[in-house]
Short mmCIF file of C-alpha atoms and ligand atoms in Angstrom, two decimals:
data_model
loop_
_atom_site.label_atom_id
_atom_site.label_comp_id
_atom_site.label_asym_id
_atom_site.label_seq_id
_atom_site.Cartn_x
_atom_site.Cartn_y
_atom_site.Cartn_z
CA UNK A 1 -21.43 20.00 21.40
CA UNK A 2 -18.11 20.43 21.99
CA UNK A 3 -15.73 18.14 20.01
CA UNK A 4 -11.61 17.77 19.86
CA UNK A 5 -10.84 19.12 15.91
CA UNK A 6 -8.05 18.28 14.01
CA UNK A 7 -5.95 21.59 13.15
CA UNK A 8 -2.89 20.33 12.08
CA UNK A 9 -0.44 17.12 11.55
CA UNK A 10 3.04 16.66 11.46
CA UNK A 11 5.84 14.41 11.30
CA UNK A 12 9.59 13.42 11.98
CA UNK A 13 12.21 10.98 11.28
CA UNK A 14 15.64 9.91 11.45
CA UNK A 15 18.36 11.14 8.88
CA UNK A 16 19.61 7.36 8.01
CA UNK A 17 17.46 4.87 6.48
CA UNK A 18 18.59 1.19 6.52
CA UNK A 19 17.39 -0.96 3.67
CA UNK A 20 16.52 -4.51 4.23
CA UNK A 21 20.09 -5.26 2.04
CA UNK A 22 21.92 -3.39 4.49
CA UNK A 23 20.69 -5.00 7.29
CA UNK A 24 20.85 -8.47 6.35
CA UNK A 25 24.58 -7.56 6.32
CA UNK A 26 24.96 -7.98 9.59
CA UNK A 27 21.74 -10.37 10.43
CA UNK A 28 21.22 -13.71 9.51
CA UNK A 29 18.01 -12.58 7.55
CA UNK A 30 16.83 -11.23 3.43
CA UNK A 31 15.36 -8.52 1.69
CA UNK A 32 13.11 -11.55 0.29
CA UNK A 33 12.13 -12.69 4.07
CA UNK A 34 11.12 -9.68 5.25
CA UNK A 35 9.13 -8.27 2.43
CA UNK A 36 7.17 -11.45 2.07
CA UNK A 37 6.63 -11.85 5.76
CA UNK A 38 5.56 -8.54 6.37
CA UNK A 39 6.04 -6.06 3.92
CA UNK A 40 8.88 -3.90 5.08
CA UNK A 41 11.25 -2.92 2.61
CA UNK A 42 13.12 -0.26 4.57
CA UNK A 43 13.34 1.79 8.01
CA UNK A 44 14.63 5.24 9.92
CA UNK A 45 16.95 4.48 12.71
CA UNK A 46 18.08 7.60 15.10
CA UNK A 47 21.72 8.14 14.84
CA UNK A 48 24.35 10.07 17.08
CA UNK A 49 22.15 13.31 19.19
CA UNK A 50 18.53 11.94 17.64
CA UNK A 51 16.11 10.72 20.23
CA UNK A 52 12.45 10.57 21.20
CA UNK A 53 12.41 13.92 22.14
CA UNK A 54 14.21 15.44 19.51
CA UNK A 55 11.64 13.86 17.16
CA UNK A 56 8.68 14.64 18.79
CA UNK A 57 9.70 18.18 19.02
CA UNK A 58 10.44 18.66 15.54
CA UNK A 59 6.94 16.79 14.56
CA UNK A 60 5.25 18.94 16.98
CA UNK A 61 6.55 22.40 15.61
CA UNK A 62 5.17 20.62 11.81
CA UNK A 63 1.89 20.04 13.46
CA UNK A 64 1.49 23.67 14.78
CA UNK A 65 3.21 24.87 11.58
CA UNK A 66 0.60 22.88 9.33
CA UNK A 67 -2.41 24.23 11.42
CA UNK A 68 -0.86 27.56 11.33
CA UNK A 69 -0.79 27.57 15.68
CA UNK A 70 1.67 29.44 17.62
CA UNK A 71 3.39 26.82 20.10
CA UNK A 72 3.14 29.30 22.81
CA UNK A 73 -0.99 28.44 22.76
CA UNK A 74 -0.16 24.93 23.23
CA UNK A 75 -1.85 23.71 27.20
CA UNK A 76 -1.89 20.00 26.81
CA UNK A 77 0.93 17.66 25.61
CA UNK A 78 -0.05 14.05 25.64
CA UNK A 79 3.04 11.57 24.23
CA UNK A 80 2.79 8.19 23.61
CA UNK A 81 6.07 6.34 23.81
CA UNK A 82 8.00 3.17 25.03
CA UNK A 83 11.31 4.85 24.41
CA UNK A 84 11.47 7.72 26.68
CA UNK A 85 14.31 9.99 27.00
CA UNK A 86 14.62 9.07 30.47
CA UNK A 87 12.70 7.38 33.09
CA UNK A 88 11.28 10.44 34.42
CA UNK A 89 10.59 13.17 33.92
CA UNK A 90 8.17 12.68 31.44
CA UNK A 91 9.36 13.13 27.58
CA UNK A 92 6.36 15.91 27.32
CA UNK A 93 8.22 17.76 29.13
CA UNK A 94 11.42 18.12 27.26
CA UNK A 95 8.71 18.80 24.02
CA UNK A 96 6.90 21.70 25.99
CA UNK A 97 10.04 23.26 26.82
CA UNK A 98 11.23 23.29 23.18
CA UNK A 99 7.88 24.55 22.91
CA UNK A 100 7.61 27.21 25.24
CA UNK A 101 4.17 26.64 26.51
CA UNK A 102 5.39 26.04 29.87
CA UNK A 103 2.82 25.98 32.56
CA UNK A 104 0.29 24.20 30.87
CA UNK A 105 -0.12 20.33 31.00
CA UNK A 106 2.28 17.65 29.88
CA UNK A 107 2.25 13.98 30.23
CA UNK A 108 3.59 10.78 28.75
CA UNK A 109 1.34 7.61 28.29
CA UNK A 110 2.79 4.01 28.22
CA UNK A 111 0.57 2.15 25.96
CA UNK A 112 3.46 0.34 23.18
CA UNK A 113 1.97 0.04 19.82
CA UNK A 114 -1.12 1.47 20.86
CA UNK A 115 0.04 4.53 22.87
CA UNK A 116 -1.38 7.19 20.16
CA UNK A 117 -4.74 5.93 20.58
CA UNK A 118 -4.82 5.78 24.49
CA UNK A 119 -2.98 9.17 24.08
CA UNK A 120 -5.95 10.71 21.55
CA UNK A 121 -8.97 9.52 24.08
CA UNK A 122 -7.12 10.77 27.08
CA UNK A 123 -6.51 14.59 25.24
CA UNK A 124 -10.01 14.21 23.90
CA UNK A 125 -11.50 13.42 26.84
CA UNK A 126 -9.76 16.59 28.91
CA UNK A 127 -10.64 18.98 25.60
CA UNK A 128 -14.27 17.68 25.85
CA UNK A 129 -14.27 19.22 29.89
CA UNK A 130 -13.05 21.59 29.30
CA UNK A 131 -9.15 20.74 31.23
CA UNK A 132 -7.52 22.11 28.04
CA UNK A 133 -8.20 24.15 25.07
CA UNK A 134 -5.05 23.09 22.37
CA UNK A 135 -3.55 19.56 22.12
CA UNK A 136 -0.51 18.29 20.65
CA UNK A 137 -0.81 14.33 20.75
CA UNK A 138 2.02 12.80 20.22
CA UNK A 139 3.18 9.50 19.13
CA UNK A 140 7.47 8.95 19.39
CA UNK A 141 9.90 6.11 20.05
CA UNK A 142 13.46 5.48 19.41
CA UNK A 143 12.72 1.26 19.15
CA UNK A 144 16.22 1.09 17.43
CA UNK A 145 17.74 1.40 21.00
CA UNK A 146 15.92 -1.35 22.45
CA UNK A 147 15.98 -4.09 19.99
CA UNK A 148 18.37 -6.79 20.52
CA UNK A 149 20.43 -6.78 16.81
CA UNK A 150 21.13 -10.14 17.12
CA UNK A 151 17.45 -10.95 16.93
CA UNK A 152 16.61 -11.69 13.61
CA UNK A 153 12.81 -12.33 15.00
CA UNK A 154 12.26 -9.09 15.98
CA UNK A 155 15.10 -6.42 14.95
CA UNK A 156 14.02 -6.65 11.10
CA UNK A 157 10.49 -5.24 12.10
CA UNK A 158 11.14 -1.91 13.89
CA UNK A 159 11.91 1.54 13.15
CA UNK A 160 12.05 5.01 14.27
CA UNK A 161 10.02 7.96 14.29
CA UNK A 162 7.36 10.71 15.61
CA UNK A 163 3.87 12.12 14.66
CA UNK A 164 2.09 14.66 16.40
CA UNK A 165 -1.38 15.81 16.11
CA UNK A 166 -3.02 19.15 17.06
CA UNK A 167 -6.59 19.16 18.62
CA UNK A 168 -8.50 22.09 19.09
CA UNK A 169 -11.83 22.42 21.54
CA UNK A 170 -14.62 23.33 19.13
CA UNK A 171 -17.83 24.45 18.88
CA UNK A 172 -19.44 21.11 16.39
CA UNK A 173 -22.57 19.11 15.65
CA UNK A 174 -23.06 15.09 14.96
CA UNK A 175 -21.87 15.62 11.77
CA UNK A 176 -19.39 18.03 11.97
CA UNK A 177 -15.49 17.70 12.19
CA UNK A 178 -13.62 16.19 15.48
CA UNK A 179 -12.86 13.24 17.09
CA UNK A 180 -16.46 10.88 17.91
CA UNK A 181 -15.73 8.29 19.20
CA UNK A 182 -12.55 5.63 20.79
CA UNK A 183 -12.59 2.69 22.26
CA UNK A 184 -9.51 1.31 24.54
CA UNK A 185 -8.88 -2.15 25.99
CA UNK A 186 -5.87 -4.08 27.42
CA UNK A 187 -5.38 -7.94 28.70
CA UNK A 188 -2.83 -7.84 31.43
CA UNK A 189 -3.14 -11.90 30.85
CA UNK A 190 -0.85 -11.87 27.41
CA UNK A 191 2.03 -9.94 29.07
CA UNK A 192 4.84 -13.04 27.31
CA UNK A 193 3.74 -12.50 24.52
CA UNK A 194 5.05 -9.43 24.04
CA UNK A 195 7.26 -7.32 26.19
CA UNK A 196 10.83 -5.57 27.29
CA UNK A 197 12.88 -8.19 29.71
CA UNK A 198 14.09 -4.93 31.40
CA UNK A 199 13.27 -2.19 33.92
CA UNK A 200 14.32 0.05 36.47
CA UNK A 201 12.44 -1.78 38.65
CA UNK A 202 13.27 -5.29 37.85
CA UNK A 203 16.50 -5.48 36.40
CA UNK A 204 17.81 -1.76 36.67
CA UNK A 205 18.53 -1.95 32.89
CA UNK A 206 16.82 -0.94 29.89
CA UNK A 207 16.18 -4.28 28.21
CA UNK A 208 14.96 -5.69 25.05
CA UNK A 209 11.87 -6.63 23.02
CA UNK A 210 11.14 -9.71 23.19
CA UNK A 211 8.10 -11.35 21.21
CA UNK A 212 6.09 -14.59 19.93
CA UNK A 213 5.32 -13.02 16.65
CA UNK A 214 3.01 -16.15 15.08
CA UNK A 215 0.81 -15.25 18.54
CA UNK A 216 0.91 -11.96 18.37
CA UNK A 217 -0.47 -12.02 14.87
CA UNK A 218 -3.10 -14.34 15.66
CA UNK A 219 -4.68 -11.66 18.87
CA UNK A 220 -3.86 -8.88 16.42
CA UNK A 221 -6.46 -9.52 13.71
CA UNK A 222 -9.55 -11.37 16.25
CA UNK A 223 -8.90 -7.82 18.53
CA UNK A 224 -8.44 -5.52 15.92
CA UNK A 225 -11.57 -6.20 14.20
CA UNK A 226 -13.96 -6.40 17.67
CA UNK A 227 -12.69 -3.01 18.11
CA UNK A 228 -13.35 -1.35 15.04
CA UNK A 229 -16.88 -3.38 15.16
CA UNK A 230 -16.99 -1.40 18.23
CA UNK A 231 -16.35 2.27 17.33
CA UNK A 232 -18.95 1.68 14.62
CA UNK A 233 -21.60 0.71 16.07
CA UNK A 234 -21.23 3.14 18.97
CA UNK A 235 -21.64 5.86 16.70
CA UNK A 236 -24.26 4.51 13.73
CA UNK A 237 -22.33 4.61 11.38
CA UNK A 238 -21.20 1.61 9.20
CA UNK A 239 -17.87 0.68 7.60
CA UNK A 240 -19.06 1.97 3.99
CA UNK A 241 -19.45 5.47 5.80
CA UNK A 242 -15.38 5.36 6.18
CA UNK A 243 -13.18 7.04 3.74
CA UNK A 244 -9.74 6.53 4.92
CA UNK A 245 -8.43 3.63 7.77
CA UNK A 246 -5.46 4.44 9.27
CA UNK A 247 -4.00 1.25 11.00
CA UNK A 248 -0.43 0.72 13.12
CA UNK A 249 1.63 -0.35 10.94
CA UNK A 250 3.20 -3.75 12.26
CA UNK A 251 3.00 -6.22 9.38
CA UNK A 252 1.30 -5.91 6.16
CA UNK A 253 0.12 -9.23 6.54
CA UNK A 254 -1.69 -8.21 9.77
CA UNK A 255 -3.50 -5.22 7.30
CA UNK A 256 -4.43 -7.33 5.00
CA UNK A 257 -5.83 -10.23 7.33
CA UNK A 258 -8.14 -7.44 9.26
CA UNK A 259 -9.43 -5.23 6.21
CA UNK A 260 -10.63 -8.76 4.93
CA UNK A 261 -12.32 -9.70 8.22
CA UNK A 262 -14.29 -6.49 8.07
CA UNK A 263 -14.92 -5.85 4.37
CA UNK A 264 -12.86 -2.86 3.72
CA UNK A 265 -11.30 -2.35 0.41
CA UNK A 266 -7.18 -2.22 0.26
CA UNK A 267 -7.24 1.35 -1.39
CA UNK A 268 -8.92 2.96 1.43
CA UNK A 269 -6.30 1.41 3.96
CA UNK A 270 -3.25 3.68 4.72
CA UNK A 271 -0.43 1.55 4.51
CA UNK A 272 3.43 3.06 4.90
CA UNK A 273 5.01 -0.13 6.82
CA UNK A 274 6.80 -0.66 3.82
CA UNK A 275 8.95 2.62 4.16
CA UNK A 276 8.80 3.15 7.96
CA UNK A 277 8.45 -0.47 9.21
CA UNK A 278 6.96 -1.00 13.06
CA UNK A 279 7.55 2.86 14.64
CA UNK A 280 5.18 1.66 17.48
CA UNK A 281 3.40 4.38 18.76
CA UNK A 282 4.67 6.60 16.15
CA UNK A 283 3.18 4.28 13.19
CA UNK A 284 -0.38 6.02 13.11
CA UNK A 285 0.29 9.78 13.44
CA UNK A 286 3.07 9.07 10.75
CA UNK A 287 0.78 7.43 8.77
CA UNK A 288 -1.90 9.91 9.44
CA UNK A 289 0.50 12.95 8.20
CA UNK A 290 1.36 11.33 4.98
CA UNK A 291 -1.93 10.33 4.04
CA UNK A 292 -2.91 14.16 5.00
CA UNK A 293 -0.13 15.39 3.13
CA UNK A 294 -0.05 13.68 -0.44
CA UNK A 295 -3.79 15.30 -0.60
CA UNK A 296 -5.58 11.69 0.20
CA UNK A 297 -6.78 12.83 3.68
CA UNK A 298 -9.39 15.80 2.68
CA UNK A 299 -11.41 17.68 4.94
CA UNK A 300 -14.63 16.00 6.01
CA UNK A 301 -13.53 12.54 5.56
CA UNK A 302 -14.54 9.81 7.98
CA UNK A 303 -11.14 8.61 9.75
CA UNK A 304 -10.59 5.61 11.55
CA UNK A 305 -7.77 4.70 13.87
CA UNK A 306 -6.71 1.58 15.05
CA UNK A 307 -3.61 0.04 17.01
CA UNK A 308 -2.56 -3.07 18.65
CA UNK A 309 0.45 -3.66 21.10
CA UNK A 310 2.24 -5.03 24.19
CA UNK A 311 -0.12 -5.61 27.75
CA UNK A 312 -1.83 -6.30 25.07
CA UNK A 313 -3.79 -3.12 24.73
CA UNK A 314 -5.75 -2.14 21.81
CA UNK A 315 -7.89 0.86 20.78
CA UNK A 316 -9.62 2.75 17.60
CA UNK A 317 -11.04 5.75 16.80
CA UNK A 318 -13.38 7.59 14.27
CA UNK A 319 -12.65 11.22 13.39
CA UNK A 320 -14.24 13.72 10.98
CA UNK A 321 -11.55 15.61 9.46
N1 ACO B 401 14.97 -13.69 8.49
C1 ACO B 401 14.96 -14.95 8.05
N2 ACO B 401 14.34 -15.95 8.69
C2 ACO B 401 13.70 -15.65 9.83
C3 ACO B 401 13.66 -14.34 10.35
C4 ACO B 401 14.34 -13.34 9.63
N3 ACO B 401 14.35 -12.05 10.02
N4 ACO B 401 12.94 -14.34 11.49
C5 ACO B 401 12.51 -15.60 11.68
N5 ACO B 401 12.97 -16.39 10.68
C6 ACO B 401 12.76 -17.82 10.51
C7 ACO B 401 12.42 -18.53 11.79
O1 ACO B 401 13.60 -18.87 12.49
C8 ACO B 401 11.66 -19.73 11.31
O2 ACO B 401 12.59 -20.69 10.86
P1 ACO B 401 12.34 -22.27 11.13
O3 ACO B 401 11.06 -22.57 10.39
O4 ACO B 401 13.55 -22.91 10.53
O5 ACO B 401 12.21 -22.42 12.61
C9 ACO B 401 10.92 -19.21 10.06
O6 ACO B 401 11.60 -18.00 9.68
C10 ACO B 401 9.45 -18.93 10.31
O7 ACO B 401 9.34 -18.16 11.52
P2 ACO B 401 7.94 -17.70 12.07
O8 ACO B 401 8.14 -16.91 13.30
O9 ACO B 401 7.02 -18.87 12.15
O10 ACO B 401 7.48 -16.78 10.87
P3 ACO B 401 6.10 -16.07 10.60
O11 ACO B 401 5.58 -16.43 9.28
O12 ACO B 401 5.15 -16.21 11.78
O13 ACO B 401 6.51 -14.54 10.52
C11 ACO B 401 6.47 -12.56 11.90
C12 ACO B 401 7.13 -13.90 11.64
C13 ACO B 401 6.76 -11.64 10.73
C14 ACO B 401 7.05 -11.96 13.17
C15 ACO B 401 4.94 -12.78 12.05
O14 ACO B 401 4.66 -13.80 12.97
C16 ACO B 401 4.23 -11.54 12.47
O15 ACO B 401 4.05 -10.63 11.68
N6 ACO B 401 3.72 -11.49 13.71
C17 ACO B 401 3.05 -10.32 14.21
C18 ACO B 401 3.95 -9.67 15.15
C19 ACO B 401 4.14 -8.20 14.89
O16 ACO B 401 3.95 -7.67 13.84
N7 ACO B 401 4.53 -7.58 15.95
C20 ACO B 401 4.79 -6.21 15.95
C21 ACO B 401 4.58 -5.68 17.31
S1 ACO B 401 2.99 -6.04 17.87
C22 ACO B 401 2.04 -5.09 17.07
O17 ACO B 401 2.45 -4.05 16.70
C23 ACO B 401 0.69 -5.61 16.76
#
């Protein structure tokens, strides 16, 4: 069969990192707030000539770098972001370019928090027909730029950043390496819950996030585990068969509360919310890379994804490394 294989990971972000101390400087909030309520401690905001594309393109050249890929080879760029560069053209574009595998196929994918997973099935999918041969899925945002600062509700929680994955169509077998199975949904019906009051379409500005957190919490944890009941069961396999889970990273709280739910022991849950805080649909590729990166990640170990956001939408995925 073939399957989508993981060659390479890589990762990007911002120069300045802004403590919770520095922040509450200028917001009516605490170091002691935020780390109890969900477990941030610091986060990467882009400064002066940083933005989504300049951080996806510098995690994508670490991806190919890791798996040892020249760019050039690259004919499918999926990116999942709520910050692009611009309203169109696409940010995959800018990324290719920098690239220079022009000609092949680039796209962005609008899925918030859970834009990396709607971004893997998609690239998987296409690899599995055969569309494309090399990936780079991408996961960047810029949230800094649309928080409202004055927010202390929602400007504490978000940060910065890009990862990038590189998929390769292979040759595999059921137990071989690649991508096995995902699993997407979305509920157009919680929309207030979560969401940007701006758009060109609407306002003709760029807006702000706007969120009932206490809610949001609440759909996280009841989705998040139906969907990782999901992926399992879909391929046979149970959650002792899982070596490493890589959630989004929106609230520690929200990792805790779903690794309970489903039975899965804290040490084999990635967790790096307290150093990047929310990155959106950056959180699991970063994640991903450092976990592959400090040497926890190996070869052959059962992988699975998982990521909640605004619609809502929500996803997961298994992987063999
Ligand atoms: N600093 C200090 N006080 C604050 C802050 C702050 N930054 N923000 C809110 N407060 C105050 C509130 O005003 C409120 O005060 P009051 O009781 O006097 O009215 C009090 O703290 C409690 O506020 P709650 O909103 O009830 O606090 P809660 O315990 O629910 O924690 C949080 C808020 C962290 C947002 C939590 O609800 C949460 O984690 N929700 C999940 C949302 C999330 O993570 N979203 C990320 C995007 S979605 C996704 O990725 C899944």
């Amino acid at each position: 069969m073939i399957r989508s294989v993981v060659r390479g990971s890589g990762s990007a972000l911002p120069k300045r990192c802004v403590s919770n101390e520095e922040l509450a400087q200028t917001v009516d909030t605490s170091d002691e707030w935020i780390v109890e309520r969900s477990g941030i401690r610091q986060r990467y905001v882009a400064g002066e000539g940083e933005t989504t594309s300049s951080l996806a393109i510098d995690a994508a050249k670490a991806a190919c770098a890791d798996a040892g890929v020249d760019p050039t080879t690259i004919d499918l760029i999926v990116l999942a972001t709520a910050t692009p560069d611009n309203t169109f053209p696409a940010t995959a574009t800018k990324v290719q370019d920098a690239l220079g595998c022009n000609g092949g196929i680039a796209f962005d994918v609008a899925a918030v928090c859970s834009g990396f997973l709607y971004a893997l099935a998609t690239a998987d999918s296409m690899l599995r027909t055969g569309m494309a041969r090399r990936a780079l899925v991408i996961g960047a945002e810029t949230f800094s730029r649309i928080l409202d600062w004055e927010d202390r509700t929602t400007c504490v929680l978000f940060g910065d950043g890009a990862g990038a994955v590189l998929l390769e169509a292979q040759d595999s077998d059921e137990a071989g390496p690649g991508v096995i199975t995902s699993r997407l949904h979305a509920d157009g019906a919680q929309h207030d819950l979560l969401y940007v009051d701006g758009g060109p379409s609407t306002t003709q500005t760029v807006g702000h996030v706007r969120m009932k957190g206490r809610e949001v919490f609440r759909h996280a944890v009841v989705n998040l585990a139906e969907v990782l009941g999901e992926v399992l069961e879909e391929s046979g396999l149970s959650i002792d068969d899982v070596d490493w889970v890589v959630p989004h990273q929106a609230n520690a709280r929200i990792l805790d509360a779903t690794a309970r739910k489903l039975g899965i022991p804290a040490e084999r849950v990635v967790v790096t919310v307290d150093r990047h805080a929310n990155t959106s649909a950056a959180s699991v590729p970063l994640a991903l890379d450092v976990a592959r990166k400090d040497g926890r990640i190996k070869s052959g170990d059962l992988v699975m994804l998982e990521a909640m956001g605004g619609g809502f939408t929500w996803g997961a995925s298994l992987i063999r490394m």
